[in-house]
């Protein structure tokens, strides 16, 4: 879209990132697929929201990149327009709902925002189930309260409230869905995962849990010397090391749910 000179379009994430990922290496779902020895079909788009649309509003001229649009694209691309009952469907969405709300001063309350995120994730799962999906992994919210940009923007209180409501409501919604439709839904508690890392950072080789390795805002600064010792790559996204560790924990969650 940037080459087509669409208004406000940018080439994202840019040269400071690895092969179009918002990190310095492969993401957790890529590492998980590798560990499962299964091919990955990835519809994820940076900035995607849990319903329709994207944090970057200019993308909406191109197509719906939100989770609903991603599922629609997948089902349209499938030969039978159905979900594959033998595939594992991976849903990891919600952070951009909060970022958009916080950065653009949306009027709804945190309670309404979080309830909408839960409802959207529920609808996404229901759509896949109705299309024939039998196996799913849904990842809970990341720990937004420690994200450098959130801390810098004095948004920690709101972030904490948002993630607490998601953590309280989403697992129960998914459990009910799984029982009602007789499908397998594995829930990955990302907050518990990050809490464990933060409680004993040295075990995983982390030396800095709060400062971005590659500062990008308000100005780009030189990259740190040891990215794998940092939790955050930039002011919003984790390093490849965190993605790798998350994938390992996700694999254990899948094994435990069998």
Coordinates of C-alpha atoms in Angstrom, one line a residue:
X1 CA 0.0 0.0 0.0
X2 CA 2.9 2.3 0.6
X3 CA 4.1 1.8 -2.9
X4 CA 0.6 2.6 -4.2
X5 CA 0.8 5.8 -2.2
X6 CA -2.3 5.1 -0.1
X7 CA -2.7 8.0 2.3
X8 CA -0.8 7.5 5.6
X9 CA 0.5 4.0 4.5
X10 CA 3.9 2.9 5.7
X11 CA 6.2 0.0 5.1
X12 CA 5.9 -1.9 8.4
X13 CA 7.6 -3.0 10.6
X14 CA 10.7 -1.8 8.7
X15 CA 14.4 -2.5 8.6
X16 CA 14.8 -2.7 12.4
X17 CA 12.9 -5.9 12.5
X18 CA 13.4 -9.5 11.2
X19 CA 11.7 -10.4 7.9
X20 CA 8.5 -8.5 8.5
X21 CA 8.0 -9.7 12.1
X22 CA 7.5 -7.3 14.9
X23 CA 10.5 -8.8 16.7
X24 CA 14.1 -9.7 16.0
X25 CA 13.4 -13.3 15.0
X26 CA 10.6 -15.9 14.5
X27 CA 7.4 -15.5 16.5
X28 CA 6.0 -18.0 19.0
X29 CA 3.5 -19.6 16.6
X30 CA 6.3 -20.2 14.1
X31 CA 8.4 -21.9 16.7
X32 CA 5.4 -23.9 17.9
X33 CA 4.7 -25.1 14.4
X34 CA 8.3 -26.2 14.0
X35 CA 8.2 -28.1 17.3
X36 CA 5.0 -29.8 16.2
X37 CA 6.6 -30.6 12.9
X38 CA 3.6 -29.2 11.1
X39 CA 3.3 -26.6 8.3
X40 CA 2.1 -23.2 9.3
X41 CA -0.5 -21.2 7.4
X42 CA -0.4 -17.7 8.9
X43 CA -3.0 -15.0 8.5
X44 CA -1.7 -12.8 11.2
X45 CA -1.2 -9.1 10.5
X46 CA 0.6 -6.6 12.7
X47 CA -1.8 -4.2 14.4
X48 CA -4.8 -6.6 14.0
X49 CA -7.7 -6.1 16.4
X50 CA -9.9 -8.8 18.0
X51 CA -12.9 -7.9 15.9
X52 CA -12.7 -6.1 12.6
X53 CA -9.9 -3.7 11.5
X54 CA -6.5 -2.7 12.5
X55 CA -4.7 -0.3 14.9
X56 CA -3.4 1.3 11.6
X57 CA -6.6 2.6 10.2
X58 CA -5.2 3.1 6.7
X59 CA -5.0 -0.7 6.3
X60 CA -8.8 -0.9 6.2
X61 CA -8.8 0.4 2.6
X62 CA -7.0 -2.8 1.7
X63 CA -8.9 -5.4 3.5
X64 CA -10.2 -6.4 7.0
X65 CA -7.1 -7.5 8.8
X66 CA -8.8 -8.0 12.2
X67 CA -9.4 -11.6 13.4
X68 CA -12.8 -11.7 11.7
X69 CA -11.2 -10.8 8.4
X70 CA -8.4 -13.3 8.9
X71 CA -10.9 -16.1 9.5
X72 CA -12.9 -15.0 6.5
X73 CA -9.8 -15.0 4.3
X74 CA -8.9 -18.5 5.5
X75 CA -12.3 -20.0 4.8
X76 CA -12.5 -18.3 1.4
X77 CA -9.1 -19.7 0.5
X78 CA -10.0 -23.3 1.7
X79 CA -11.1 -25.6 -1.2
X80 CA -14.3 -26.5 0.6
X81 CA -14.7 -23.2 2.4
X82 CA -14.6 -25.2 5.6
X83 CA -12.1 -25.4 8.4
X84 CA -9.9 -28.5 8.5
X85 CA -11.0 -30.7 11.5
X86 CA -7.4 -32.1 11.7
X87 CA -5.7 -28.7 12.0
X88 CA -4.8 -26.8 15.1
X89 CA -6.2 -23.3 14.9
X90 CA -4.2 -20.7 16.8
X91 CA -5.8 -17.4 18.1
X92 CA -3.6 -14.8 19.7
X93 CA -5.3 -11.4 19.7
X94 CA -6.3 -8.5 22.0
X95 CA -3.3 -6.3 22.7
X96 CA -4.1 -3.9 19.8
X97 CA -7.6 -3.4 21.2
X98 CA -6.0 -1.9 24.2
X99 CA -3.3 0.0 22.4
X100 CA -5.8 1.7 20.1
X101 CA -8.1 2.6 23.0
X102 CA -5.2 4.1 25.0
X103 CA -3.4 5.9 22.2
X104 CA -6.5 7.4 20.5
X105 CA -8.5 8.1 23.7
X106 CA -11.6 6.1 22.8
X107 CA -14.6 6.9 24.9
X108 CA -15.7 3.5 26.1
X109 CA -14.8 2.3 29.5
X110 CA -12.1 -0.3 30.2
X111 CA -14.9 -2.7 31.2
X112 CA -16.7 -2.3 27.9
X113 CA -13.4 -2.6 26.0
X114 CA -12.4 -5.8 27.7
X115 CA -15.9 -7.3 27.4
X116 CA -15.8 -6.6 23.7
X117 CA -12.4 -8.3 23.3
X118 CA -13.7 -11.4 25.1
X119 CA -16.9 -11.4 23.0
X120 CA -14.9 -11.0 19.8
X121 CA -12.5 -13.9 20.6
X122 CA -15.6 -16.0 21.5
X123 CA -17.2 -15.1 18.1
X124 CA -13.9 -15.9 16.3
X125 CA -13.8 -19.4 18.0
X126 CA -17.5 -20.0 17.3
X127 CA -17.0 -19.1 13.6
X128 CA -14.2 -21.6 13.3
X129 CA -16.1 -24.3 15.1
X130 CA -19.2 -23.7 12.9
X131 CA -16.9 -24.1 9.9
X132 CA -15.6 -27.5 11.2
X133 CA -12.6 -26.8 13.4
X134 CA -12.1 -29.3 16.1
X135 CA -8.8 -28.3 17.7
X136 CA -7.8 -24.8 18.9
X137 CA -5.3 -23.0 21.0
X138 CA -6.3 -19.6 22.3
X139 CA -3.6 -17.4 23.9
X140 CA -4.6 -15.1 26.7
X141 CA -3.5 -11.5 27.0
X142 CA 0.1 -10.6 27.3
X143 CA 1.2 -8.6 30.4
X144 CA 0.5 -5.2 29.0
X145 CA 1.2 -3.5 32.3
X146 CA 5.0 -3.9 31.8
X147 CA 5.1 -2.9 28.1
X148 CA 7.6 0.0 27.9
X149 CA 5.3 2.2 25.8
X150 CA 2.4 1.6 28.3
X151 CA 4.7 2.5 31.2
X152 CA 6.0 5.6 29.4
X153 CA 2.4 6.6 28.5
X154 CA 1.1 6.3 32.1
X155 CA -1.3 3.7 31.0
X156 CA -0.4 0.9 33.5
X157 CA -3.6 1.2 35.6
X158 CA -5.8 0.8 32.6
X159 CA -3.7 -2.0 31.1
X160 CA -3.9 -3.9 34.4
X161 CA -7.7 -3.5 34.6
X162 CA -8.0 -4.6 31.0
X163 CA -5.9 -7.7 31.3
X164 CA -7.4 -8.7 34.6
X165 CA -10.9 -8.8 33.1
X166 CA -9.8 -10.8 30.1
X167 CA -8.0 -13.2 32.4
X168 CA -11.1 -13.6 34.6
X169 CA -13.6 -14.1 31.8
X170 CA -11.9 -15.6 28.7
X171 CA -10.9 -19.1 30.1
X172 CA -14.5 -19.7 31.3
X173 CA -16.0 -18.7 27.9
X174 CA -13.6 -21.1 26.1
X175 CA -14.3 -24.0 28.5
X176 CA -18.0 -23.6 27.9
X177 CA -17.5 -23.5 24.2
X178 CA -15.4 -26.6 24.2
X179 CA -18.0 -28.5 26.3
X180 CA -20.9 -27.3 24.3
X181 CA -19.5 -28.2 20.9
X182 CA -17.3 -31.2 21.9
X183 CA -14.1 -29.6 20.6
X184 CA -10.6 -29.2 22.0
X185 CA -9.7 -25.7 23.1
X186 CA -6.3 -25.3 24.8
X187 CA -5.9 -22.0 26.7
X188 CA -2.4 -20.6 27.1
X189 CA -2.1 -18.3 30.1
X190 CA 0.4 -15.8 28.8
X191 CA 0.2 -13.7 32.0
X192 CA 1.3 -16.7 34.1
X193 CA 4.1 -17.4 31.6
X194 CA 5.5 -13.9 31.8
X195 CA 5.0 -13.8 35.6
X196 CA 7.2 -16.9 35.9
X197 CA 9.9 -15.4 33.7
X198 CA 9.9 -12.2 35.7
X199 CA 10.1 -14.1 39.0
X200 CA 13.3 -15.8 38.0
X201 CA 14.8 -13.9 35.0
X202 CA 18.3 -15.3 35.5
X203 CA 17.1 -18.9 34.8
X204 CA 16.3 -17.9 31.2
X205 CA 19.3 -15.6 30.9
X206 CA 17.4 -12.3 31.1
X207 CA 19.2 -9.2 32.4
X208 CA 16.8 -6.5 31.4
X209 CA 13.0 -7.0 31.6
X210 CA 11.8 -3.5 31.1
X211 CA 14.1 -1.6 28.6
X212 CA 13.7 -2.2 24.8
X213 CA 16.8 -3.6 23.1
X214 CA 16.0 -1.5 20.0
X215 CA 14.5 1.8 21.0
X216 CA 12.3 3.3 18.3
X217 CA 10.3 6.0 20.0
X218 CA 10.5 8.9 20.2
X219 CA 13.8 8.4 18.3
X220 CA 15.7 5.4 17.1
X221 CA 18.7 4.5 19.2
X222 CA 21.5 2.0 18.7
X223 CA 20.5 -1.6 19.2
X224 CA 21.7 -3.3 22.4
X225 CA 24.6 -5.7 22.4
X226 CA 22.8 -8.8 23.6
X227 CA 19.1 -9.0 22.5
X228 CA 18.6 -12.4 24.1
X229 CA 19.2 -10.8 27.5
X230 CA 16.2 -8.4 26.9
X231 CA 12.5 -9.2 27.3
X232 CA 11.5 -6.4 24.9
X233 CA 12.8 -5.8 21.4
X234 CA 11.1 -2.5 21.0
X235 CA 8.7 -0.5 23.2
X236 CA 5.8 -2.9 22.5
X237 CA 7.0 -6.3 21.3
X238 CA 9.1 -9.1 22.9
X239 CA 12.4 -10.4 21.6
X240 CA 12.8 -13.7 19.7
X241 CA 14.0 -15.2 23.0
X242 CA 10.7 -14.6 24.6
X243 CA 8.9 -16.0 21.6
X244 CA 11.0 -19.1 21.7
X245 CA 10.3 -19.6 25.4
X246 CA 6.6 -19.0 24.9
X247 CA 6.5 -21.6 22.2
X248 CA 8.1 -24.1 24.5
X249 CA 5.5 -23.4 27.1
X250 CA 2.7 -23.5 24.6
X251 CA 3.8 -27.0 23.5
X252 CA 3.7 -28.2 27.1
X253 CA 0.2 -26.8 27.4
X254 CA -0.9 -28.7 24.3
X255 CA 0.7 -31.9 25.6
X256 CA -1.1 -31.5 29.0
X257 CA -4.5 -31.0 27.4
X258 CA -4.3 -34.3 25.4

